[in-house]
Tab-separated table of C-alpha atoms in Angstrom:
chain	number	residue	atom	x	y	z
A	1	MET	CA	266.704	-2.463	-42.838
A	2	PRO	CA	267.251	1.329	-42.589
A	3	ASP	CA	266.512	3.367	-39.507
A	4	ALA	CA	263.323	5.423	-39.331
A	5	HIS	CA	262.898	8.793	-37.709
A	6	ARG	CA	260.503	10.316	-35.234
A	7	TRP	CA	260.228	13.907	-34.137
A	8	ARG	CA	259.953	15.689	-30.826
A	9	VAL	CA	259.294	19.314	-29.951
A	10	ASP	CA	262.150	20.979	-28.066
A	11	GLY	CA	261.768	24.617	-27.157
A	12	GLY	CA	259.248	25.143	-29.942
A	13	ARG	CA	261.457	23.466	-32.561
A	14	GLN	CA	261.034	20.040	-34.086
A	15	ARG	CA	264.062	17.764	-33.742
A	16	ARG	CA	264.610	14.440	-35.458
A	17	GLN	CA	265.425	11.328	-33.457
A	18	THR	CA	266.634	8.093	-35.020
A	19	VAL	CA	264.449	5.068	-34.304
A	20	ALA	CA	265.748	1.600	-35.189
A	21	MET	CA	263.193	-0.380	-37.183
A	22	ASP	CA	262.217	-3.773	-35.859
A	23	PRO	CA	264.217	-6.316	-37.893
A	24	LYS	CA	261.105	-8.528	-37.905
A	25	LEU	CA	259.133	-5.812	-39.745
A	26	THR	CA	258.196	-6.693	-43.338
A	27	THR	CA	255.797	-5.268	-45.906
A	28	ARG	CA	253.559	-6.831	-48.536
A	29	GLU	CA	251.465	-5.233	-51.228
A	30	LEU	CA	247.750	-5.903	-50.739
A	31	THR	CA	246.060	-8.535	-52.894
A	32	SER	CA	242.680	-10.202	-52.539
A	33	ASP	CA	244.482	-13.165	-50.936
A	34	LEU	CA	245.510	-10.874	-48.062
A	35	TRP	CA	242.033	-9.503	-47.370
A	36	LEU	CA	241.714	-11.406	-44.094
A	37	ASP	CA	244.971	-9.824	-42.898
A	38	LEU	CA	243.594	-6.363	-43.652
A	39	GLU	CA	240.317	-7.248	-41.951
A	40	ALA	CA	242.178	-8.445	-38.849
A	41	LEU	CA	244.193	-5.223	-38.740
A	42	PHE	CA	241.217	-2.891	-39.233
A	43	GLY	CA	239.012	-4.717	-36.735
A	44	SER	CA	235.297	-4.130	-36.272
A	45	ASN	CA	235.778	-0.356	-36.430
A	46	GLY	CA	237.200	-0.442	-39.948
A	47	ALA	CA	240.462	1.175	-38.741
A	48	CYS	CA	238.638	4.324	-37.628
A	49	GLY	CA	234.961	5.236	-37.468
A	50	GLY	CA	233.831	2.673	-40.023
A	51	CYS	CA	236.058	4.152	-42.712
A	52	TRP	CA	237.470	0.976	-44.279
A	53	CYS	CA	239.784	3.236	-46.288
A	54	MET	CA	236.836	4.629	-48.239
A	55	PHE	CA	236.815	8.233	-46.985
A	56	TRP	CA	238.650	9.636	-49.993
A	57	ARG	CA	236.487	7.551	-52.346
A	58	GLN	CA	233.211	8.940	-51.061
A	59	ALA	CA	230.976	9.975	-53.960
A	60	ARG	CA	229.713	13.518	-54.252
A	61	GLY	CA	226.523	14.014	-52.248
A	62	GLU	CA	226.794	10.804	-50.211
A	63	ASP	CA	225.922	10.902	-46.508
A	64	TRP	CA	228.835	9.440	-44.555
A	65	SER	CA	226.550	8.270	-41.761
A	66	GLU	CA	224.769	6.010	-44.254
A	67	ILE	CA	227.854	4.352	-45.713
A	68	LYS	CA	230.303	4.046	-42.811
A	69	GLY	CA	230.814	0.551	-41.493
A	70	ALA	CA	229.310	-2.373	-43.429
A	71	VAL	CA	228.708	-0.478	-46.691
A	72	ASN	CA	232.254	0.854	-46.810
A	73	LYS	CA	233.653	-2.577	-45.976
A	74	ARG	CA	231.675	-4.232	-48.766
A	75	ARG	CA	232.681	-1.571	-51.272
A	76	PHE	CA	236.341	-1.670	-50.378
A	77	ARG	CA	236.521	-5.452	-50.510
A	78	ALA	CA	234.970	-5.403	-53.980
A	79	LEU	CA	237.569	-2.861	-55.134
A	80	VAL	CA	240.402	-4.976	-53.736
A	81	GLU	CA	239.074	-8.117	-55.431
A	82	GLU	CA	238.874	-6.209	-58.735
A	83	ASP	CA	242.443	-4.842	-58.249
A	84	ARG	CA	241.053	-1.306	-58.193
A	85	ALA	CA	242.215	-0.362	-54.683
A	86	HIS	CA	245.843	-0.592	-53.660
A	87	GLY	CA	247.954	-0.432	-50.559
A	88	VAL	CA	250.719	-1.962	-48.490
A	89	LEU	CA	250.490	-3.984	-45.288
A	90	ALA	CA	253.201	-4.059	-42.625
A	91	TYR	CA	253.830	-7.165	-40.533
A	92	VAL	CA	255.791	-7.958	-37.398
A	93	ASP	CA	256.419	-11.670	-36.918
A	94	GLY	CA	253.761	-12.353	-39.557
A	95	VAL	CA	251.076	-10.346	-37.741
A	96	PRO	CA	249.602	-7.327	-39.618
A	97	VAL	CA	250.388	-4.098	-37.757
A	98	GLY	CA	250.126	-1.318	-40.346
A	99	TRP	CA	248.550	-0.157	-43.590
A	100	ALA	CA	249.187	2.556	-46.186
A	101	ALA	CA	246.963	3.194	-49.187
A	102	PHE	CA	248.184	4.344	-52.589
A	103	ASP	CA	246.318	4.974	-55.808
A	104	ARG	CA	245.987	7.304	-58.743
A	105	ARG	CA	244.719	10.646	-57.509
A	106	ARG	CA	241.783	10.571	-59.946
A	107	GLU	CA	240.535	7.361	-58.274
A	108	LEU	CA	240.148	9.236	-54.987
A	109	GLY	CA	237.205	11.447	-55.849
A	110	LYS	CA	236.795	13.310	-52.578
A	111	LEU	CA	240.499	14.111	-52.416
A	112	ASP	CA	240.599	15.188	-56.046
A	113	ARG	CA	237.618	17.506	-55.474
A	114	ALA	CA	239.156	19.232	-52.433
A	115	PRO	CA	239.964	22.864	-53.399
A	116	SER	CA	242.720	23.107	-50.774
A	117	LEU	CA	244.563	20.132	-52.324
A	118	ALA	CA	244.106	21.101	-55.974
A	119	CYS	CA	246.902	20.730	-58.509
A	120	ASP	CA	247.175	21.313	-62.256
A	121	ASP	CA	248.614	17.916	-63.202
A	122	ALA	CA	246.293	15.526	-61.352
A	123	ASP	CA	246.259	13.017	-64.206
A	124	ARG	CA	249.948	12.277	-63.513
A	125	VAL	CA	249.698	12.049	-59.739
A	126	TRP	CA	249.708	8.965	-57.520
A	127	SER	CA	248.572	9.668	-53.974
A	128	LEU	CA	249.464	8.231	-50.567
A	129	PRO	CA	246.296	9.411	-48.809
A	130	CYS	CA	246.092	7.498	-45.537
A	131	PHE	CA	247.795	5.286	-42.972
A	132	PHE	CA	246.814	3.080	-40.079
A	133	VAL	CA	249.271	1.671	-37.546
A	134	LYS	CA	248.039	-0.590	-34.782
A	135	ALA	CA	248.309	0.711	-31.220
A	136	GLY	CA	251.449	-0.626	-29.594
A	137	HIS	CA	253.416	-0.441	-32.849
A	138	ARG	CA	253.439	3.312	-33.379
A	139	ARG	CA	256.683	5.312	-33.336
A	140	GLN	CA	258.624	2.186	-34.235
A	141	GLY	CA	259.344	2.854	-37.917
A	142	VAL	CA	256.218	1.168	-39.313
A	143	ALA	CA	254.954	4.263	-41.142
A	144	SER	CA	258.392	4.921	-42.645
A	145	ALA	CA	258.555	1.360	-43.958
A	146	LEU	CA	255.060	1.712	-45.403
A	147	ILE	CA	255.956	4.937	-47.223
A	148	ALA	CA	259.018	3.328	-48.807
A	149	ALA	CA	257.043	0.251	-49.856
A	150	ALA	CA	254.162	2.310	-51.273
A	151	VAL	CA	256.524	4.495	-53.299
A	152	ALA	CA	258.224	1.398	-54.680
A	153	ALA	CA	254.840	-0.036	-55.682
A	154	VAL	CA	253.936	3.198	-57.469
A	155	ARG	CA	257.247	3.139	-59.346
A	156	ARG	CA	256.658	-0.429	-60.459
A	157	ARG	CA	253.457	0.815	-62.062
A	158	GLY	CA	255.296	3.566	-63.879
A	159	GLY	CA	254.190	6.390	-61.578
A	160	THR	CA	256.458	9.439	-61.697
A	161	VAL	CA	254.649	11.930	-59.438
A	162	VAL	CA	253.909	10.894	-55.851
A	163	GLU	CA	251.951	13.087	-53.441
A	164	ALA	CA	250.959	12.926	-49.786
A	165	TYR	CA	248.665	15.076	-47.648
A	166	PRO	CA	249.908	15.116	-44.050
A	167	VAL	CA	248.111	17.083	-41.391
A	168	ARG	CA	249.701	20.243	-40.042
A	169	PRO	CA	250.004	20.526	-36.230
A	170	GLY	CA	247.642	23.523	-36.060
A	171	LYS	CA	245.468	23.436	-32.965
A	172	PHE	CA	246.975	20.132	-31.826
A	173	GLY	CA	250.287	21.709	-30.868
A	174	LYS	CA	253.041	19.284	-29.913
A	175	SER	CA	251.102	16.042	-30.326
A	176	ILE	CA	248.607	15.151	-33.057
A	177	PRO	CA	246.055	12.548	-31.866
A	178	ALA	CA	246.228	9.317	-33.880
A	179	ALA	CA	242.609	9.705	-35.043
A	180	PHE	CA	243.549	12.974	-36.780
A	181	ALA	CA	246.922	11.846	-38.162
A	182	TYR	CA	245.554	9.268	-40.606
A	183	THR	CA	247.132	11.127	-43.543
A	184	GLY	CA	250.517	11.143	-41.814
A	185	THR	CA	252.601	14.002	-40.465
A	186	ILE	CA	254.833	16.496	-42.226
A	187	PRO	CA	258.097	15.392	-40.522
A	188	MET	CA	257.619	11.742	-41.444
A	189	PHE	CA	257.236	12.656	-45.122
A	190	GLU	CA	260.118	15.116	-45.008
A	191	ALA	CA	262.315	12.290	-43.692
A	192	ALA	CA	261.205	10.216	-46.713
A	193	GLY	CA	262.251	12.939	-49.173
A	194	PHE	CA	258.931	14.741	-49.719
A	195	GLN	CA	258.754	18.526	-50.048
A	196	PRO	CA	255.811	20.885	-49.345
A	197	VAL	CA	253.950	22.304	-52.350
A	198	GLY	CA	251.109	24.785	-52.161
A	199	GLU	CA	252.029	26.192	-48.731
A	200	ARG	CA	249.252	26.255	-46.126
A	201	ASP	CA	248.978	27.579	-42.571
A	202	ARG	CA	246.603	24.883	-41.325
A	203	GLY	CA	244.736	21.764	-42.386
A	204	LYS	CA	246.480	19.279	-44.691
A	205	GLN	CA	249.723	20.102	-46.468
A	206	ARG	CA	250.192	18.807	-50.008
A	207	MET	CA	253.695	17.334	-50.402
A	208	ARG	CA	255.580	15.721	-53.273
A	209	LEU	CA	258.453	13.287	-53.366
A	210	LYS	CA	261.644	14.751	-54.749
A	211	GLU	CA	262.512	12.922	-57.956
A	212	LYS	CA	266.089	12.247	-56.868
A	213	GLU	CA	264.763	10.419	-53.792
A	214	ALA	CA	262.416	8.141	-55.710
A	215	ALA	CA	264.879	5.467	-56.798
A	216	GLY	CA	266.421	5.231	-53.356
A	217	ALA	CA	263.022	4.830	-51.701
A	218	GLY	CA	262.176	2.016	-54.067
A	219	ARG	CA	265.440	0.180	-53.389
A	220	ARG	CA	265.005	0.461	-49.620
A	221	ALA	CA	261.519	-0.984	-49.817
A	222	ARG	CA	262.606	-3.912	-51.978
A	223	ASN	CA	265.419	-4.710	-49.563
A	224	SER	CA	263.118	-4.686	-46.517
A	225	SER	CA	259.986	-6.318	-47.899
A	226	SER	CA	259.008	-9.948	-48.227
A	227	ALA	CA	257.030	-11.456	-51.081
């Protein structure tokens, strides 16, 4: 299994440090049969604030306070059972420790409506919109493994354009709190071969995977994942 990378701030500059992935770390693409694993990982809080990975699917005009929690959970489970919501789970010793969502951009209505993340070829885009790594397993290569596995899953479906939307440091400075880093960070996507598009000074940065990196990411995921 390849090494992952984490980043530290040194004198105002970001420096990459190599982090050896846990050899017991595996990934599996979500199916309805794995719902209980996802439920165990997300816990009663639905990963964060009752989200249940439905934030980017929120319909126009909906009040988040009315759908967070049980409504989101019910909706997301129905989508998973209908094979209309996709993602990858990470495991250590068979225990779920991480999650990354992926789907066609057009399926993620709130994301697709965001003016700051607009693009002119949305019909071609597959998005990696959010991550969740269990406390105690962060900064151990889980997110890097999830990115590789998600990209491989997109490629198997014929996807050619892969985007992500990591948060920029902005007001957080050296350390972005986990609750605000659910879309990932710029350095972790740069290490996976993504490049910034549509430069921004703050908020979320739209990034795309370089085409020459795509095949390699898929091979790495296949080599490190279990069925």
